[in-house]
Short mmCIF file of C-alpha atoms in Angstrom, two decimals:
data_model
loop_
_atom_site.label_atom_id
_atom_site.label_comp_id
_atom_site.label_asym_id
_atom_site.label_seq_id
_atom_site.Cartn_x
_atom_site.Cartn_y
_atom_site.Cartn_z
CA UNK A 1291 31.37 -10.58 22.06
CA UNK A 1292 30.64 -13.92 22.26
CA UNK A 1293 32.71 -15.00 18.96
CA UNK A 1294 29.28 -16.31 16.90
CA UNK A 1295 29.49 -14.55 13.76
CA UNK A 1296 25.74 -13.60 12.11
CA UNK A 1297 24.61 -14.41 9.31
CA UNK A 1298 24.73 -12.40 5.99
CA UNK A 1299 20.86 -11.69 5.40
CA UNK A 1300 20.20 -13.82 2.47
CA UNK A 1301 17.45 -12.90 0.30
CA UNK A 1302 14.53 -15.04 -0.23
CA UNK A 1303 12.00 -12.80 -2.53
CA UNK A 1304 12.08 -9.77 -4.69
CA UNK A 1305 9.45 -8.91 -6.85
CA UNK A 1306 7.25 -5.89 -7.91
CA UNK A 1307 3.40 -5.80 -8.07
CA UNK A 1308 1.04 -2.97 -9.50
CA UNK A 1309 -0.12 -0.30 -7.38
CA UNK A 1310 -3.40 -2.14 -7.73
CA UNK A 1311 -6.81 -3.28 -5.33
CA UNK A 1312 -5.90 -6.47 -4.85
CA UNK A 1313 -2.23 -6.71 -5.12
CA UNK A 1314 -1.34 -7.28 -1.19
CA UNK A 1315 -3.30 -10.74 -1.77
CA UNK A 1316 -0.52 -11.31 -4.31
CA UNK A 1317 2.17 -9.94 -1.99
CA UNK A 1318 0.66 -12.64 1.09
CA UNK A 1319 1.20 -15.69 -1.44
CA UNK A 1320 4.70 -14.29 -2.13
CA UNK A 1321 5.85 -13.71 1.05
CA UNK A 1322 4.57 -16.62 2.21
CA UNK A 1323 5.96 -19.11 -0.33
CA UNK A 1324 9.36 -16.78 0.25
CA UNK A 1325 9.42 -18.58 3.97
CA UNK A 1326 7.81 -21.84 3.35
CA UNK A 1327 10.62 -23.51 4.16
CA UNK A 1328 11.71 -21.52 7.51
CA UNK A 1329 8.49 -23.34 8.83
CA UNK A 1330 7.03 -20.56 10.57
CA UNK A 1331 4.39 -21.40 13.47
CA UNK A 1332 1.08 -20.62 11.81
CA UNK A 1333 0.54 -17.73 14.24
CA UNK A 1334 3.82 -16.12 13.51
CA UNK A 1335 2.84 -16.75 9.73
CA UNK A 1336 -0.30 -15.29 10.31
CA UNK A 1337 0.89 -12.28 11.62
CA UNK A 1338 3.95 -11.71 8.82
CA UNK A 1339 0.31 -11.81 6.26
CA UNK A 1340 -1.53 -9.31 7.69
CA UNK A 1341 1.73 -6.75 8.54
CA UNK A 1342 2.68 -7.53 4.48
CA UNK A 1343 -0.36 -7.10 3.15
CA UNK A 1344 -1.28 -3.52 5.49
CA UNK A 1345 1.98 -2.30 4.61
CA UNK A 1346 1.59 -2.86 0.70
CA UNK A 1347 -2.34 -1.52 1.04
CA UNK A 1348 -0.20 1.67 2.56
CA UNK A 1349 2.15 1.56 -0.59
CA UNK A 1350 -0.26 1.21 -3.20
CA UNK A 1351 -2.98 3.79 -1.57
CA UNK A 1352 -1.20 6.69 0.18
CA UNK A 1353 2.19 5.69 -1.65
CA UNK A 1354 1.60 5.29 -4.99
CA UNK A 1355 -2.27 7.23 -4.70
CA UNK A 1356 -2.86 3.84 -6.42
CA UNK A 1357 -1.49 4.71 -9.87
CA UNK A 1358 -1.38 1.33 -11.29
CA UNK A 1359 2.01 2.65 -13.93
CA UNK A 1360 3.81 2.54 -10.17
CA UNK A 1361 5.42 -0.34 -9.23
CA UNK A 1362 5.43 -1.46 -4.82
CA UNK A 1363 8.73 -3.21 -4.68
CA UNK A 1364 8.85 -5.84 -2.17
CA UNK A 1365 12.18 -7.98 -0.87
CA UNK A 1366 12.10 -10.70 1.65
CA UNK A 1367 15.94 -11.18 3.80
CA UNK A 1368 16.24 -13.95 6.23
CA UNK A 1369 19.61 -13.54 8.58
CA UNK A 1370 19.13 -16.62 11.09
CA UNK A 1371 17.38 -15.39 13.90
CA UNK A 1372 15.11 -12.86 11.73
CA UNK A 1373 12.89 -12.07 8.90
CA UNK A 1374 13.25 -8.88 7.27
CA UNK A 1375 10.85 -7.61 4.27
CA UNK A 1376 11.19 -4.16 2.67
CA UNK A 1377 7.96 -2.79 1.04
CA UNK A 1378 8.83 0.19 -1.33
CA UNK A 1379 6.38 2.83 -3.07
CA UNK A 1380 6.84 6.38 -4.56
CA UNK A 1381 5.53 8.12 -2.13
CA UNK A 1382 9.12 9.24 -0.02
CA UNK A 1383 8.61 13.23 -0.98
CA UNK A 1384 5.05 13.41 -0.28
CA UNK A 1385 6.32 11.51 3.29
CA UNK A 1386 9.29 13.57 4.01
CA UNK A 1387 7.46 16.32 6.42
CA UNK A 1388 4.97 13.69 8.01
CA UNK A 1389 7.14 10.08 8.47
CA UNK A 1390 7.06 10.72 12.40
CA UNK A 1391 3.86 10.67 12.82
CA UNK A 1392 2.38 8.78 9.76
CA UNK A 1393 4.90 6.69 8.66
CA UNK A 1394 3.27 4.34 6.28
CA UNK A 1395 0.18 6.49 5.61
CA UNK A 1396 -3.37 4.94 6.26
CA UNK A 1397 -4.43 7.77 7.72
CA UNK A 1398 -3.35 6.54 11.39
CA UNK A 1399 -2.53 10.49 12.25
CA UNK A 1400 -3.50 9.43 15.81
CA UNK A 1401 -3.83 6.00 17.82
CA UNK A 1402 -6.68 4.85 16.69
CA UNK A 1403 -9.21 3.97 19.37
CA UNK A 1404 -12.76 1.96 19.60
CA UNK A 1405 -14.22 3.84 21.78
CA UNK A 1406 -14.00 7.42 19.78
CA UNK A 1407 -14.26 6.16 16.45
CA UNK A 1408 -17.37 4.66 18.15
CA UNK A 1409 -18.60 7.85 19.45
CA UNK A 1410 -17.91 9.46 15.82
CA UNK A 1411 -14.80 11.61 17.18
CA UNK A 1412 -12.87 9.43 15.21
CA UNK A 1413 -13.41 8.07 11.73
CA UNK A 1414 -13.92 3.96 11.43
CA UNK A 1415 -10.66 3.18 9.33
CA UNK A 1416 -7.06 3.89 10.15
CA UNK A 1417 -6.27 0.25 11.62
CA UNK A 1418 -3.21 -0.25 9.20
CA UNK A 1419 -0.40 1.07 10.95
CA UNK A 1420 -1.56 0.30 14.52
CA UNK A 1421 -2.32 -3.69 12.92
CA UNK A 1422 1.62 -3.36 11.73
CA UNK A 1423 3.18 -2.37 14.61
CA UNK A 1424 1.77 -5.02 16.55
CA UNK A 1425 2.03 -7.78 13.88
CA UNK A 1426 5.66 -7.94 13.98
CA UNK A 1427 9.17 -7.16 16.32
CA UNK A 1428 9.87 -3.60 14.76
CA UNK A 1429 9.04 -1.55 11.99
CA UNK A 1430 10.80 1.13 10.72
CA UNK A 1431 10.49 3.75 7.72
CA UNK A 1432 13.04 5.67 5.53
CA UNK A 1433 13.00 7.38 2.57
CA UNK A 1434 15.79 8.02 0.00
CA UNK A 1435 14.43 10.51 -2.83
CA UNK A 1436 11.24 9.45 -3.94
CA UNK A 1437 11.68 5.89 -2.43
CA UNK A 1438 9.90 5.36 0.42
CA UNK A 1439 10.56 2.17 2.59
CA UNK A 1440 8.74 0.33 4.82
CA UNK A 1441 10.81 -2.23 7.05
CA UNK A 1442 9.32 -5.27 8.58
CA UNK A 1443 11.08 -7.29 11.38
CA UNK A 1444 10.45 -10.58 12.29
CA UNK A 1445 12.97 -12.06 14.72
CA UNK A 1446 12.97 -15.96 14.43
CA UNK A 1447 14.39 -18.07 17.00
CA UNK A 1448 14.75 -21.44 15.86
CA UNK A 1449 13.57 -20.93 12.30
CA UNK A 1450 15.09 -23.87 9.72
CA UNK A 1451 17.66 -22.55 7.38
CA UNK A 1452 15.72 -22.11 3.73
CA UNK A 1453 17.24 -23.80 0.99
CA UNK A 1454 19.45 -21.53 -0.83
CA UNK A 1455 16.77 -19.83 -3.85
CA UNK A 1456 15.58 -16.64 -4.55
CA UNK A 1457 12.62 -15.98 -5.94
CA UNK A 1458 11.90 -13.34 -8.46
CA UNK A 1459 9.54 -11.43 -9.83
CA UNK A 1460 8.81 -13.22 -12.67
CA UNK A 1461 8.03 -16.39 -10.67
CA UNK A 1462 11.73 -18.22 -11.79
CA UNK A 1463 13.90 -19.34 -9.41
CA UNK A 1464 17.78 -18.39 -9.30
CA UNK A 1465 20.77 -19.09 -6.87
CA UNK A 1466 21.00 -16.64 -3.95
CA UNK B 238 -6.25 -7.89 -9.89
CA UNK B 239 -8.60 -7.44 -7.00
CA UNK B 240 -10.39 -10.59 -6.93
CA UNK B 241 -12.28 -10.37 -3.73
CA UNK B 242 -15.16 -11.87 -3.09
CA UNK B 243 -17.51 -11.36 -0.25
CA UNK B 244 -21.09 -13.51 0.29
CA UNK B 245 -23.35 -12.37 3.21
CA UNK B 246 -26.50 -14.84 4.21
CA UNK B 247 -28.82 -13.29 6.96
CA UNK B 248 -30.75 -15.80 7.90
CA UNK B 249 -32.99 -15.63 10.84
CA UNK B 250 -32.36 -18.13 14.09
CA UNK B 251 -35.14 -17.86 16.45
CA UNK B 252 -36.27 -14.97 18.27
CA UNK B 253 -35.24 -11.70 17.05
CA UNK B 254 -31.92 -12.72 15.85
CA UNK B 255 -30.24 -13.06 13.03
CA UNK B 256 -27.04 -14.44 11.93
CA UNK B 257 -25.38 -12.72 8.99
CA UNK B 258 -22.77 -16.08 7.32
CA UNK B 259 -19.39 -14.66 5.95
CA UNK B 260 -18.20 -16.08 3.58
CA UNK B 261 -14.69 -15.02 1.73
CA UNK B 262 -13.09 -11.51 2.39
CA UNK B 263 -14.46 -8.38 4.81
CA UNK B 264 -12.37 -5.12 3.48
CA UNK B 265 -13.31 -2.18 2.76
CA UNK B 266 -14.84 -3.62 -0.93
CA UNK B 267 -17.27 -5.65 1.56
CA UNK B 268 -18.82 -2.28 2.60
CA UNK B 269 -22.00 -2.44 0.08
CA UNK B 270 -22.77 -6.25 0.91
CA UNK B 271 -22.35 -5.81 4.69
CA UNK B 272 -24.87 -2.94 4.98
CA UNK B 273 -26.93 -4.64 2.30
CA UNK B 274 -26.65 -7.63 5.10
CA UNK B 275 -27.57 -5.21 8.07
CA UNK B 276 -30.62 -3.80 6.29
CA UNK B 277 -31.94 -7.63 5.63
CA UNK B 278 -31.53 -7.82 9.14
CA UNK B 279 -33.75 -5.01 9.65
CA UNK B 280 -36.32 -6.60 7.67
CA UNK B 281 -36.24 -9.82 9.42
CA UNK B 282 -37.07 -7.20 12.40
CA UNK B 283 -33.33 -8.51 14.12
CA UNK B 284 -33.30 -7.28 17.78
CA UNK B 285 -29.84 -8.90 18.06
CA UNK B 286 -26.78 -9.95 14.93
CA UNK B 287 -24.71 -12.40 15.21
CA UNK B 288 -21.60 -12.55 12.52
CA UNK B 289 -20.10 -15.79 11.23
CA UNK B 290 -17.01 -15.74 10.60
CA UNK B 291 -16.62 -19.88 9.91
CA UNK B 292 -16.15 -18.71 6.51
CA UNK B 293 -13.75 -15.77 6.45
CA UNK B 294 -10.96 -16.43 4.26
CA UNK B 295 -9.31 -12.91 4.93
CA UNK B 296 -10.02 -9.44 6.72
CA UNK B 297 -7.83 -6.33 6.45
CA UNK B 298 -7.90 -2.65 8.72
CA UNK B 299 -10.31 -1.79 6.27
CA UNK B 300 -12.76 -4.71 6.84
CA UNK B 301 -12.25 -3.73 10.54
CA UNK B 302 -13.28 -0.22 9.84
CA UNK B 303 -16.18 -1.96 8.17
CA UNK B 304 -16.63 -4.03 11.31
CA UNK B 305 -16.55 -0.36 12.94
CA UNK B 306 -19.09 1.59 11.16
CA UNK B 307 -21.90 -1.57 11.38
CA UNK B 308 -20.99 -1.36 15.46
CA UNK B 309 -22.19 2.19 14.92
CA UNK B 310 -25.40 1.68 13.16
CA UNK B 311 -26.16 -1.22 15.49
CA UNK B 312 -25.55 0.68 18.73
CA UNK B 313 -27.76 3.21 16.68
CA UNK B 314 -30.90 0.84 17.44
CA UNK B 315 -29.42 -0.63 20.32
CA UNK B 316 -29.13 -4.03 18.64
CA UNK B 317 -26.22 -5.95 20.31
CA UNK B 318 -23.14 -7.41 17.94
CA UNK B 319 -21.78 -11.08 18.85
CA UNK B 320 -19.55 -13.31 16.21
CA UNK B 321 -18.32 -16.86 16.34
CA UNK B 322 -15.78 -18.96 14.44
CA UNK B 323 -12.86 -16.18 14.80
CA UNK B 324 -9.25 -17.96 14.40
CA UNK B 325 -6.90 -17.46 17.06
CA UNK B 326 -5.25 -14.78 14.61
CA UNK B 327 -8.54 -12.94 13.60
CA UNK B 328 -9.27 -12.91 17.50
CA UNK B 329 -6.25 -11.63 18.77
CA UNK B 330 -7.21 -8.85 16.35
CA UNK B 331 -10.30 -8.33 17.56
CA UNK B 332 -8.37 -8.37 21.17
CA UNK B 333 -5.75 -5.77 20.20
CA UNK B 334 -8.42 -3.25 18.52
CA UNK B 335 -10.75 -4.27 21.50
CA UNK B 336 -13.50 -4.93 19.42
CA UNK B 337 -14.02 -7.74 21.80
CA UNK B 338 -15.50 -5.61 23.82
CA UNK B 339 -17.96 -4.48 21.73
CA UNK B 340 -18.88 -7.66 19.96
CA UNK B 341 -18.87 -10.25 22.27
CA UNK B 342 -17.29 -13.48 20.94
CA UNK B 343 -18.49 -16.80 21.33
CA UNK B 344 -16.86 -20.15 19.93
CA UNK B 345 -19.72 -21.60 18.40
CA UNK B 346 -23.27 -20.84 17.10
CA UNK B 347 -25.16 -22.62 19.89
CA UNK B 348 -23.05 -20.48 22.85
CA UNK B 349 -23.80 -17.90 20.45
CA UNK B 350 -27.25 -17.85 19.83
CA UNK B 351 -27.60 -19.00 23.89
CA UNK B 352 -25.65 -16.07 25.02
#
């Protein structure tokens, strides 16, 4: 205990795309207006993009099985020390017997690995979850009825405080 | 919604190689113009491909399962893959999938088309 209370996570984003080709490019804009101001190096930013945008290509495709009437909700928390983004499909019952080993779908059943999917004892996809995992700090994956969540970690050190705004889906602004 | 867009030049740089120039996004959409892009190569009778990537504006797992299969057709003829004008992020991906060592990365065209 070193008396230093944390943060409350504050949210920074929350909006909901269509389980559409194409939406993660919307959901990398988002997220990465959400923590403009947290000034992010450019590699850390980099990597938050590509671990957003693979986990809300999972939503949409194994998720949602890209029905465009289902929404992939997506929220964006900043505590102080870390960025936190929760990527939400439809697809939690479907995921209930398989979340160990698949978690966010794709596909990734096994590690995937050059050298086999080079040799044809693997197939040449199935990147998404192994990109994830080693874009950011921890990801983990729960499901609450239908609800499936995928949970991104980012820890910051040393990240500026963002002004106090959420964004919503809508593109408005409103106090946090 | 999906409003990627994907240009592939072959153009042929001495020898019997040819440089394929990215331009805009490699997913799995790109699949179409990147074996369109290999087979021009072909025609150009390519012995070796080198990929620009000065122009990528955004790759996803499935561009690098793209990236995957046209490793496969290329070892097919044994026609050796090189790339230049990776970011730092776009090469640490190539690092952590170790496509580096298949396609061998150079920083520039002239290392490139020297190596």
């Amino acid at each position: 205990m070193n008396g230093v209370a944390t943060p409350a996570p504050r949210r920074l984003a929350s909006f909901a795309l269509a389980s559409v080709p194409g939406s993660e490019r919307a959901a990398i804009a988002q997220v990465a207006d959400s923590v403009a101001d947290l000034n992010l190096p450019p590699g850390r930013l980099d990597k938050l993009k590509t671990a957003v945008a693979e986990a809300t290509t999972n939503a949409i495709e194994h998720g949602n099985d890209s029905r465009p009437d289902l929404a992939v909700d997506i929220e964006v928390f900043f505590s102080g020390d870390e960025i936190v983004i929760t990527v939400t499909d439809r697809g939690g019952r479907q995921a209930a017997g398989r979340l160990g080993a698949r978690a966010g779908g794709d596909g990734d059943d096994e590690l995937p690995d050059l050298a086999r999917k080079l040799s044809g004892d693997q197939g040449p996809r199935g990147w998404g979850l192994f990109l994830i995992r080693h874009m950011v700090d921890d990801m983990e994956v729960t499901t609450s009825g239908e609800r499936r969540t995928v949970r991104l970690t980012m820890r910051t050190p040393g990240a500026a405080a963002p002004s106090a705004l959420v964004r919503t889906h809508s593109g408005g602004v409103s106090d946090g | 919604m999906d409003n990627a867009v994907t240009t592939l030049a072959v153009r042929k740089a001495g020898g019997l190689t040819s440089v394929v120039d990215i331009t805009g996004d490699i997913t799995a959409a790109s699949e179409p113009a990147l074996m369109s892009a290999y087979e021009e190569a072909e025609r150009q009778h390519a012995k070796r491909l080198v990929l620009n990537f000065t122009g990528l504006e955004y790759m996803n797992s499935g561009g690098i399962g793209m990236l995957v299969t046209l490793l496969v057709r290329a070892n097919r003829q044994g026609q050796p893959l090189s790339a230049y004008g990776l970011t730092a992020h776009y090469r640490e991906i190539f690092e952590l999938t170790r496509l580096d060592e298949a396609i061998t990365i150079y920083d520039d065209e002239r290392s490139a088309l020297a190596g």
